Amino acid sequence: MSELFKVSSNPHIRSRVATNGLMMAVIIALMPATGFGIYNFGPRALAVITVTIASTILTEYFFGLYKKKLTITDLSAVVTGLLLALNLPVNIPLWMAALGGVFAILVVKMLFGGLGQNFMNPALAARCFMLISFPTAMTAFECDAYTGATPLAALKAGEAVDVLDMVIGRTSGTIGETSVIAILTGACILILTGVIDLRIPGSYIVTFVLFAGIFGGHGFHPAYLAAQLSGGGLMLGAFFMATDYVTRPITIKGQYVYGILLGLLTGIFRIFGPGAEGVSYAIILGNLLVPLIEKYTKPTAFGYQKGGKRREK
């Protein structure tokens, strides 16, 4: 019998790229933002990054010992810890940073079956948990280098902001969100190596720009839109967290729908909500809607019509 008639169990398409290879590519791509965060905020930023990564690795290691299945070699815990750290203010107490790492791995990832089974991005879920549990510490962005509100908060209050400083990263904010140049450098690495494509980030950013231009009260003023894109971790979220393989849709149409949804949610939270940001909550809500998006964007199987009815010969 021909090999063409031998159908094995899924997955039917395999790749030579291992999980740890993909995670290493993400870690390398995050190095520009990480390095700039340490340069911008000093040794305290390095301490927060070290604590979060250590907490995620140790949590997954001890859970693996309990389950007699170690998975820390896939480097996903390192990526989660690093992303969480880049989404934290530099002056957050280290025990809170460690608690966030434990929550991300234990509650969001391992209790649901580990990598590939979590229904939302662990780093962002931990950040939202910390925003609810420790709102004062999570929104205290004053440090030795910068004082005052974040640029987005100032923009929402009607104050002027320096867009160039926001692009370069000479502003207050979380450790990894301030420099658009550093984030886009890492995003280019992911795109050029084929780890991600522009379906989700592109549709996310374009939708948000249209929403902000229509409802933001400033029209499509370039400086206003540039400030909105450069602040609040939008670029970090669009390229590094919305594109998470586990929590994004697998269908091509679904990825465009997902990106559009994130852009709309971010615009609603920023412009009509009480806060100035909203990226984290937008992506988390988008994660929860992924099964529904996939249900309605699933391609029709060969030999069938829409609705699951088999075509008549």
mmCIF file of N, CA and C in Angstrom, residues 99-207:
data_model
loop_
_atom_site.group_PDB
_atom_site.id
_atom_site.type_symbol
_atom_site.label_atom_id
_atom_site.label_comp_id
_atom_site.label_asym_id
_atom_site.label_seq_id
_atom_site.Cartn_x
_atom_site.Cartn_y
_atom_site.Cartn_z
ATOM 1 N N LEU A 99 6.222 36.515 44.441
ATOM 2 C CA LEU A 99 4.857 35.983 44.517
ATOM 3 C C LEU A 99 4.199 35.971 43.145
ATOM 4 N N GLY A 100 4.448 37.009 42.364
ATOM 5 C CA GLY A 100 3.917 37.043 41.013
ATOM 6 C C GLY A 100 4.447 35.900 40.160
ATOM 7 N N GLY A 101 5.734 35.589 40.312
ATOM 8 C CA GLY A 101 6.315 34.468 39.581
ATOM 9 C C GLY A 101 5.705 33.135 39.987
ATOM 10 N N VAL A 102 5.474 32.954 41.278
ATOM 11 C CA VAL A 102 4.851 31.721 41.765
ATOM 12 C C VAL A 102 3.430 31.598 41.217
ATOM 13 N N PHE A 103 2.671 32.687 41.243
ATOM 14 C CA PHE A 103 1.294 32.666 40.741
ATOM 15 C C PHE A 103 1.267 32.321 39.255
ATOM 16 N N ALA A 104 2.167 32.932 38.490
ATOM 17 C CA ALA A 104 2.186 32.708 37.041
ATOM 18 C C ALA A 104 2.402 31.241 36.712
ATOM 19 N N ILE A 105 3.374 30.601 37.380
ATOM 20 C CA ILE A 105 3.711 29.218 37.054
ATOM 21 C C ILE A 105 2.760 28.234 37.707
ATOM 22 N N LEU A 106 2.522 28.402 38.998
ATOM 23 C CA LEU A 106 1.735 27.405 39.728
ATOM 24 C C LEU A 106 0.254 27.463 39.368
ATOM 25 N N VAL A 107 -0.337 28.646 39.475
ATOM 26 C CA VAL A 107 -1.789 28.769 39.314
ATOM 27 C C VAL A 107 -2.199 28.787 37.841
ATOM 28 N N VAL A 108 -1.516 29.578 37.032
ATOM 29 C CA VAL A 108 -1.958 29.777 35.652
ATOM 30 C C VAL A 108 -1.442 28.690 34.711
ATOM 31 N N LYS A 109 -0.246 28.173 34.988
ATOM 32 C CA LYS A 109 0.363 27.225 34.053
ATOM 33 C C LYS A 109 0.280 25.782 34.517
ATOM 34 N N MET A 110 0.924 25.443 35.620
ATOM 35 C CA MET A 110 1.094 24.037 35.992
ATOM 36 C C MET A 110 -0.203 23.380 36.453
ATOM 37 N N LEU A 111 -1.051 24.094 37.168
ATOM 38 C CA LEU A 111 -2.303 23.497 37.625
ATOM 39 C C LEU A 111 -3.270 23.211 36.484
ATOM 40 N N PHE A 112 -3.022 23.792 35.333
ATOM 41 C CA PHE A 112 -3.850 23.519 34.162
ATOM 42 C C PHE A 112 -3.196 22.520 33.202
ATOM 43 N N GLY A 113 -2.081 21.942 33.616
ATOM 44 C CA GLY A 113 -1.459 20.911 32.801
ATOM 45 C C GLY A 113 -0.108 21.255 32.233
ATOM 46 N N GLY A 114 0.405 22.451 32.518
ATOM 47 C CA GLY A 114 1.728 22.810 32.025
ATOM 48 C C GLY A 114 1.689 23.523 30.691
ATOM 49 N N LEU A 115 2.838 23.673 30.085
ATOM 50 C CA LEU A 115 2.973 24.401 28.829
ATOM 51 C C LEU A 115 2.068 23.795 27.757
ATOM 52 N N GLY A 116 1.286 24.659 27.113
ATOM 53 C CA GLY A 116 0.371 24.207 26.083
ATOM 54 C C GLY A 116 -1.047 24.017 26.575
ATOM 55 N N GLN A 117 -1.242 23.988 27.898
ATOM 56 C CA GLN A 117 -2.571 23.780 28.463
ATOM 57 C C GLN A 117 -3.124 25.030 29.154
ATOM 58 N N ASN A 118 -2.276 26.008 29.423
ATOM 59 C CA ASN A 118 -2.746 27.221 30.088
ATOM 60 C C ASN A 118 -3.648 28.025 29.151
ATOM 61 N N PHE A 119 -4.727 28.567 29.696
ATOM 62 C CA PHE A 119 -5.717 29.250 28.863
ATOM 63 C C PHE A 119 -5.476 30.750 28.764
ATOM 64 N N MET A 120 -4.508 31.268 29.483
ATOM 65 C CA MET A 120 -4.133 32.668 29.343
ATOM 66 C C MET A 120 -2.633 32.813 29.570
ATOM 67 N N ASN A 121 -2.098 33.932 29.116
ATOM 68 C CA ASN A 121 -0.667 34.178 29.234
ATOM 69 C C ASN A 121 -0.273 34.262 30.714
ATOM 70 N N PRO A 122 0.627 33.385 31.184
ATOM 71 C CA PRO A 122 0.953 33.360 32.619
ATOM 72 C C PRO A 122 1.528 34.673 33.143
ATOM 73 N N ALA A 123 2.416 35.310 32.380
ATOM 74 C CA ALA A 123 3.034 36.551 32.849
ATOM 75 C C ALA A 123 1.997 37.662 32.991
ATOM 76 N N LEU A 124 1.116 37.786 32.006
ATOM 77 C CA LEU A 124 0.099 38.833 32.080
ATOM 78 C C LEU A 124 -0.958 38.522 33.130
ATOM 79 N N ALA A 125 -1.287 37.245 33.273
ATOM 80 C CA ALA A 125 -2.239 36.869 34.325
ATOM 81 C C ALA A 125 -1.680 37.232 35.693
ATOM 82 N N ALA A 126 -0.386 36.987 35.892
ATOM 83 C CA ALA A 126 0.252 37.343 37.162
ATOM 84 C C ALA A 126 0.269 38.851 37.363
ATOM 85 N N ARG A 127 0.510 39.589 36.283
ATOM 86 C CA ARG A 127 0.509 41.050 36.406
ATOM 87 C C ARG A 127 -0.879 41.567 36.789
ATOM 88 N N CYS A 128 -1.918 41.023 36.165
ATOM 89 C CA CYS A 128 -3.278 41.437 36.515
ATOM 90 C C CYS A 128 -3.615 41.062 37.961
ATOM 91 N N PHE A 129 -3.180 39.876 38.388
ATOM 92 C CA PHE A 129 -3.359 39.456 39.781
ATOM 93 C C PHE A 129 -2.692 40.444 40.735
ATOM 94 N N MET A 130 -1.497 40.890 40.368
ATOM 95 C CA MET A 130 -0.769 41.818 41.229
ATOM 96 C C MET A 130 -1.383 43.219 41.198
ATOM 97 N N LEU A 131 -1.914 43.622 40.041
ATOM 98 C CA LEU A 131 -2.586 44.918 39.961
ATOM 99 C C LEU A 131 -3.802 44.962 40.865
ATOM 100 N N ILE A 132 -4.515 43.844 40.960
ATOM 101 C CA ILE A 132 -5.689 43.772 41.827
ATOM 102 C C ILE A 132 -5.283 43.668 43.297
ATOM 103 N N SER A 133 -4.242 42.883 43.564
ATOM 104 C CA SER A 133 -3.831 42.630 44.946
ATOM 105 C C SER A 133 -3.000 43.761 45.537
ATOM 106 N N PHE A 134 -2.139 44.360 44.732
ATOM 107 C CA PHE A 134 -1.221 45.400 45.224
ATOM 108 C C PHE A 134 -1.277 46.619 44.302
ATOM 109 N N PRO A 135 -2.419 47.291 44.217
ATOM 110 C CA PRO A 135 -2.545 48.387 43.247
ATOM 111 C C PRO A 135 -1.591 49.545 43.489
ATOM 112 N N THR A 136 -1.317 49.849 44.740
ATOM 113 C CA THR A 136 -0.422 50.971 45.029
ATOM 114 C C THR A 136 0.993 50.673 44.580
ATOM 115 N N ALA A 137 1.506 49.500 44.942
ATOM 116 C CA ALA A 137 2.874 49.135 44.567
ATOM 117 C C ALA A 137 3.018 48.971 43.060
ATOM 118 N N MET A 138 1.963 48.476 42.396
ATOM 119 C CA MET A 138 2.044 48.225 40.959
ATOM 120 C C MET A 138 1.899 49.492 40.123
ATOM 121 N N THR A 139 1.469 50.577 40.721
ATOM 122 C CA THR A 139 1.324 51.833 39.977
ATOM 123 C C THR A 139 2.237 52.930 40.516
ATOM 124 N N ALA A 140 3.219 52.538 41.323
ATOM 125 C CA ALA A 140 4.196 53.500 41.857
ATOM 126 C C ALA A 140 5.418 53.483 40.948
ATOM 127 N N PHE A 141 5.467 54.421 40.001
ATOM 128 C CA PHE A 141 6.532 54.417 39.010
ATOM 129 C C PHE A 141 7.645 55.409 39.317
ATOM 130 N N GLU A 142 7.541 56.114 40.435
ATOM 131 C CA GLU A 142 8.602 57.051 40.795
ATOM 132 C C GLU A 142 9.833 56.293 41.272
ATOM 133 N N CYS A 143 10.983 56.745 40.836
ATOM 134 C CA CYS A 143 12.249 56.133 41.241
ATOM 135 C C CYS A 143 13.327 57.203 41.241
ATOM 136 N N ASP A 144 14.564 56.793 41.453
ATOM 137 C CA ASP A 144 15.662 57.765 41.508
ATOM 138 C C ASP A 144 15.827 58.502 40.181
ATOM 139 N N ALA A 145 15.547 57.797 39.074
ATOM 140 C CA ALA A 145 15.768 58.394 37.761
ATOM 141 C C ALA A 145 14.605 59.285 37.319
ATOM 142 N N TYR A 146 13.376 58.918 37.697
ATOM 143 C CA TYR A 146 12.197 59.637 37.208
ATOM 144 C C TYR A 146 11.210 59.867 38.342
ATOM 145 N N THR A 147 10.517 60.992 38.279
ATOM 146 C CA THR A 147 9.448 61.291 39.224
ATOM 147 C C THR A 147 8.221 61.718 38.437
ATOM 148 N N GLY A 148 7.075 61.634 39.073
ATOM 149 C CA GLY A 148 5.852 62.052 38.409
ATOM 150 C C GLY A 148 5.147 60.896 37.716
ATOM 151 N N ALA A 149 4.047 61.226 37.051
ATOM 152 C CA ALA A 149 3.212 60.229 36.394
ATOM 153 C C ALA A 149 3.886 59.705 35.131
ATOM 154 N N THR A 150 3.406 58.563 34.672
ATOM 155 C CA THR A 150 3.884 58.019 33.405
ATOM 156 C C THR A 150 3.391 58.909 32.268
ATOM 157 N N PRO A 151 4.038 58.859 31.101
ATOM 158 C CA PRO A 151 3.595 59.692 29.974
ATOM 159 C C PRO A 151 2.141 59.467 29.591
ATOM 160 N N LEU A 152 1.669 58.225 29.624
ATOM 161 C CA LEU A 152 0.278 57.964 29.264
ATOM 162 C C LEU A 152 -0.691 58.599 30.253
ATOM 163 N N ALA A 153 -0.339 58.529 31.544
ATOM 164 C CA ALA A 153 -1.181 59.169 32.556
ATOM 165 C C ALA A 153 -1.215 60.679 32.342
ATOM 166 N N ALA A 154 -0.057 61.258 32.011
ATOM 167 C CA ALA A 154 -0.005 62.692 31.728
ATOM 168 C C ALA A 154 -0.813 63.035 30.481
ATOM 169 N N LEU A 155 -0.718 62.187 29.465
ATOM 170 C CA LEU A 155 -1.478 62.411 28.233
ATOM 171 C C LEU A 155 -2.971 62.347 28.491
ATOM 172 N N LYS A 156 -3.406 61.393 29.310
ATOM 173 C CA LYS A 156 -4.830 61.264 29.621
ATOM 174 C C LYS A 156 -5.330 62.465 30.420
ATOM 175 N N ALA A 157 -4.426 63.064 31.213
ATOM 176 C CA ALA A 157 -4.793 64.244 32.008
ATOM 177 C C ALA A 157 -4.739 65.529 31.189
ATOM 178 N N GLY A 158 -4.409 65.415 29.912
ATOM 179 C CA GLY A 158 -4.370 66.580 29.051
ATOM 180 C C GLY A 158 -3.051 67.320 29.046
ATOM 181 N N GLU A 159 -2.030 66.728 29.640
ATOM 182 C CA GLU A 159 -0.717 67.370 29.684
ATOM 183 C C GLU A 159 0.105 67.003 28.446
ATOM 184 N N ALA A 160 1.100 67.805 28.173
ATOM 185 C CA ALA A 160 1.986 67.557 27.034
ATOM 186 C C ALA A 160 3.027 66.503 27.402
ATOM 187 N N VAL A 161 3.413 65.689 26.441
ATOM 188 C CA VAL A 161 4.442 64.675 26.663
ATOM 189 C C VAL A 161 5.497 64.790 25.571
ATOM 190 N N ASP A 162 6.679 64.321 25.877
ATOM 191 C CA ASP A 162 7.777 64.327 24.909
ATOM 192 C C ASP A 162 7.799 62.973 24.197
ATOM 193 N N VAL A 163 7.343 62.949 22.961
ATOM 194 C CA VAL A 163 7.241 61.697 22.208
ATOM 195 C C VAL A 163 8.617 61.094 21.965
ATOM 196 N N LEU A 164 9.612 61.937 21.696
ATOM 197 C CA LEU A 164 10.961 61.424 21.450
ATOM 198 C C LEU A 164 11.491 60.683 22.667
ATOM 199 N N ASP A 165 11.273 61.238 23.855
ATOM 200 C CA ASP A 165 11.688 60.556 25.082
ATOM 201 C C ASP A 165 10.979 59.216 25.227
ATOM 202 N N MET A 166 9.717 59.153 24.819
ATOM 203 C CA MET A 166 8.963 57.902 24.905
ATOM 204 C C MET A 166 9.510 56.867 23.924
ATOM 205 N N VAL A 167 9.887 57.303 22.753
ATOM 206 C CA VAL A 167 10.435 56.377 21.750
ATOM 207 C C VAL A 167 11.785 55.838 22.202
ATOM 208 N N ILE A 168 12.627 56.733 22.708
ATOM 209 C CA ILE A 168 13.963 56.320 23.157
ATOM 210 C C ILE A 168 13.866 55.515 24.451
ATOM 211 N N GLY A 169 13.015 55.967 25.368
ATOM 212 C CA GLY A 169 12.856 55.265 26.638
ATOM 213 C C GLY A 169 13.235 56.069 27.849
ATOM 214 N N ARG A 170 13.412 57.369 27.695
ATOM 215 C CA ARG A 170 13.806 58.214 28.832
ATOM 216 C C ARG A 170 12.575 58.675 29.605
ATOM 217 N N THR A 171 11.796 57.701 30.073
ATOM 218 C CA THR A 171 10.567 58.015 30.795
ATOM 219 C C THR A 171 10.371 57.006 31.921
ATOM 220 N N SER A 172 9.402 57.312 32.785
ATOM 221 C CA SER A 172 9.023 56.347 33.810
ATOM 222 C C SER A 172 8.086 55.311 33.208
ATOM 223 N N GLY A 173 7.926 54.217 33.918
ATOM 224 C CA GLY A 173 7.086 53.124 33.436
ATOM 225 C C GLY A 173 7.587 51.811 34.003
ATOM 226 N N THR A 174 7.094 50.712 33.464
ATOM 227 C CA THR A 174 7.619 49.417 33.905
ATOM 228 C C THR A 174 9.014 49.208 33.327
ATOM 229 N N ILE A 175 9.704 48.199 33.815
ATOM 230 C CA ILE A 175 11.109 48.005 33.460
ATOM 231 C C ILE A 175 11.319 47.836 31.967
ATOM 232 N N GLY A 176 10.427 47.112 31.295
ATOM 233 C CA GLY A 176 10.683 46.781 29.896
ATOM 234 C C GLY A 176 9.840 47.488 28.873
ATOM 235 N N GLU A 177 8.944 48.391 29.307
ATOM 236 C CA GLU A 177 8.012 48.983 28.345
ATOM 237 C C GLU A 177 8.458 50.326 27.797
ATOM 238 N N THR A 178 9.497 50.938 28.362
ATOM 239 C CA THR A 178 9.755 52.348 28.073
ATOM 240 C C THR A 178 10.366 52.588 26.696
ATOM 241 N N SER A 179 11.276 51.747 26.238
ATOM 242 C CA SER A 179 11.992 52.021 24.991
ATOM 243 C C SER A 179 11.355 51.285 23.816
ATOM 244 N N VAL A 180 10.679 52.041 22.958
ATOM 245 C CA VAL A 180 10.084 51.455 21.759
ATOM 246 C C VAL A 180 11.174 50.934 20.829
ATOM 247 N N ILE A 181 12.289 51.630 20.771
ATOM 248 C CA ILE A 181 13.389 51.197 19.902
ATOM 249 C C ILE A 181 13.894 49.826 20.315
ATOM 250 N N ALA A 182 14.090 49.621 21.610
ATOM 251 C CA ALA A 182 14.581 48.332 22.100
ATOM 252 C C ALA A 182 13.563 47.226 21.842
ATOM 253 N N ILE A 183 12.285 47.515 22.056
ATOM 254 C CA ILE A 183 11.242 46.503 21.854
ATOM 255 C C ILE A 183 11.147 46.128 20.383
ATOM 256 N N LEU A 184 11.167 47.120 19.487
ATOM 257 C CA LEU A 184 11.061 46.837 18.059
ATOM 258 C C LEU A 184 12.301 46.128 17.529
ATOM 259 N N THR A 185 13.450 46.377 18.139
ATOM 260 C CA THR A 185 14.660 45.632 17.763
ATOM 261 C C THR A 185 14.461 44.149 18.046
ATOM 262 N N GLY A 186 13.937 43.835 19.232
ATOM 263 C CA GLY A 186 13.653 42.440 19.564
ATOM 264 C C GLY A 186 12.566 41.857 18.687
ATOM 265 N N ALA A 187 11.541 42.669 18.356
ATOM 266 C CA ALA A 187 10.465 42.181 17.485
ATOM 267 C C ALA A 187 11.004 41.824 16.104
ATOM 268 N N CYS A 188 11.922 42.619 15.600
ATOM 269 C CA CYS A 188 12.538 42.314 14.296
ATOM 270 C C CYS A 188 13.268 40.978 14.331
ATOM 271 N N ILE A 189 13.914 40.678 15.450
ATOM 272 C CA ILE A 189 14.601 39.384 15.591
ATOM 273 C C ILE A 189 13.593 38.244 15.483
ATOM 274 N N LEU A 190 12.454 38.373 16.166
ATOM 275 C CA LEU A 190 11.431 37.323 16.122
ATOM 276 C C LEU A 190 10.847 37.166 14.723
ATOM 277 N N ILE A 191 10.631 38.279 14.036
ATOM 278 C CA ILE A 191 10.054 38.216 12.693
ATOM 279 C C ILE A 191 11.045 37.620 11.698
ATOM 280 N N LEU A 192 12.284 38.063 11.749
ATOM 281 C CA LEU A 192 13.293 37.591 10.797
ATOM 282 C C LEU A 192 13.631 36.119 11.004
ATOM 283 N N THR A 193 13.521 35.633 12.220
ATOM 284 C CA THR A 193 13.787 34.217 12.488
ATOM 285 C C THR A 193 12.540 33.354 12.306
ATOM 286 N N GLY A 194 11.420 33.965 11.966
ATOM 287 C CA GLY A 194 10.204 33.216 11.701
ATOM 288 C C GLY A 194 9.455 32.751 12.938
ATOM 289 N N VAL A 195 9.818 33.270 14.094
ATOM 290 C CA VAL A 195 9.125 32.868 15.324
ATOM 291 C C VAL A 195 7.708 33.438 15.355
ATOM 292 N N ILE A 196 7.539 34.679 14.903
ATOM 293 C CA ILE A 196 6.211 35.296 14.816
ATOM 294 C C ILE A 196 6.042 35.896 13.435
ATOM 295 N N ASP A 197 4.805 36.274 13.110
ATOM 296 C CA ASP A 197 4.542 37.047 11.902
ATOM 297 C C ASP A 197 3.758 38.291 12.305
ATOM 298 N N LEU A 198 3.327 39.063 11.319
ATOM 299 C CA LEU A 198 2.706 40.355 11.603
ATOM 300 C C LEU A 198 1.186 40.311 11.641
ATOM 301 N N ARG A 199 0.586 39.121 11.548
ATOM 302 C CA ARG A 199 -0.877 39.076 11.525
ATOM 303 C C ARG A 199 -1.478 39.691 12.790
ATOM 304 N N ILE A 200 -1.074 39.180 13.946
ATOM 305 C CA ILE A 200 -1.648 39.678 15.200
ATOM 306 C C ILE A 200 -1.122 41.067 15.563
ATOM 307 N N PRO A 201 0.203 41.292 15.610
ATOM 308 C CA PRO A 201 0.676 42.643 15.963
ATOM 309 C C PRO A 201 0.187 43.712 14.988
ATOM 310 N N GLY A 202 0.195 43.389 13.690
ATOM 311 C CA GLY A 202 -0.215 44.373 12.696
ATOM 312 C C GLY A 202 -1.673 44.753 12.830
ATOM 313 N N SER A 203 -2.557 43.754 12.930
ATOM 314 C CA SER A 203 -3.983 44.047 13.061
ATOM 315 C C SER A 203 -4.290 44.718 14.396
ATOM 316 N N TYR A 204 -3.540 44.345 15.435
ATOM 317 C CA TYR A 204 -3.694 44.974 16.754
ATOM 318 C C TYR A 204 -3.360 46.461 16.676
ATOM 319 N N ILE A 205 -2.199 46.785 16.155
ATOM 320 C CA ILE A 205 -1.731 48.174 16.132
ATOM 321 C C ILE A 205 -2.590 49.031 15.208
ATOM 322 N N VAL A 206 -2.913 48.530 14.021
ATOM 323 C CA VAL A 206 -3.725 49.301 13.072
ATOM 324 C C VAL A 206 -5.109 49.580 13.656
ATOM 325 N N THR A 207 -5.720 48.564 14.267
ATOM 326 C CA THR A 207 -7.049 48.755 14.867
ATOM 327 C C THR A 207 -7.001 49.776 15.992
#
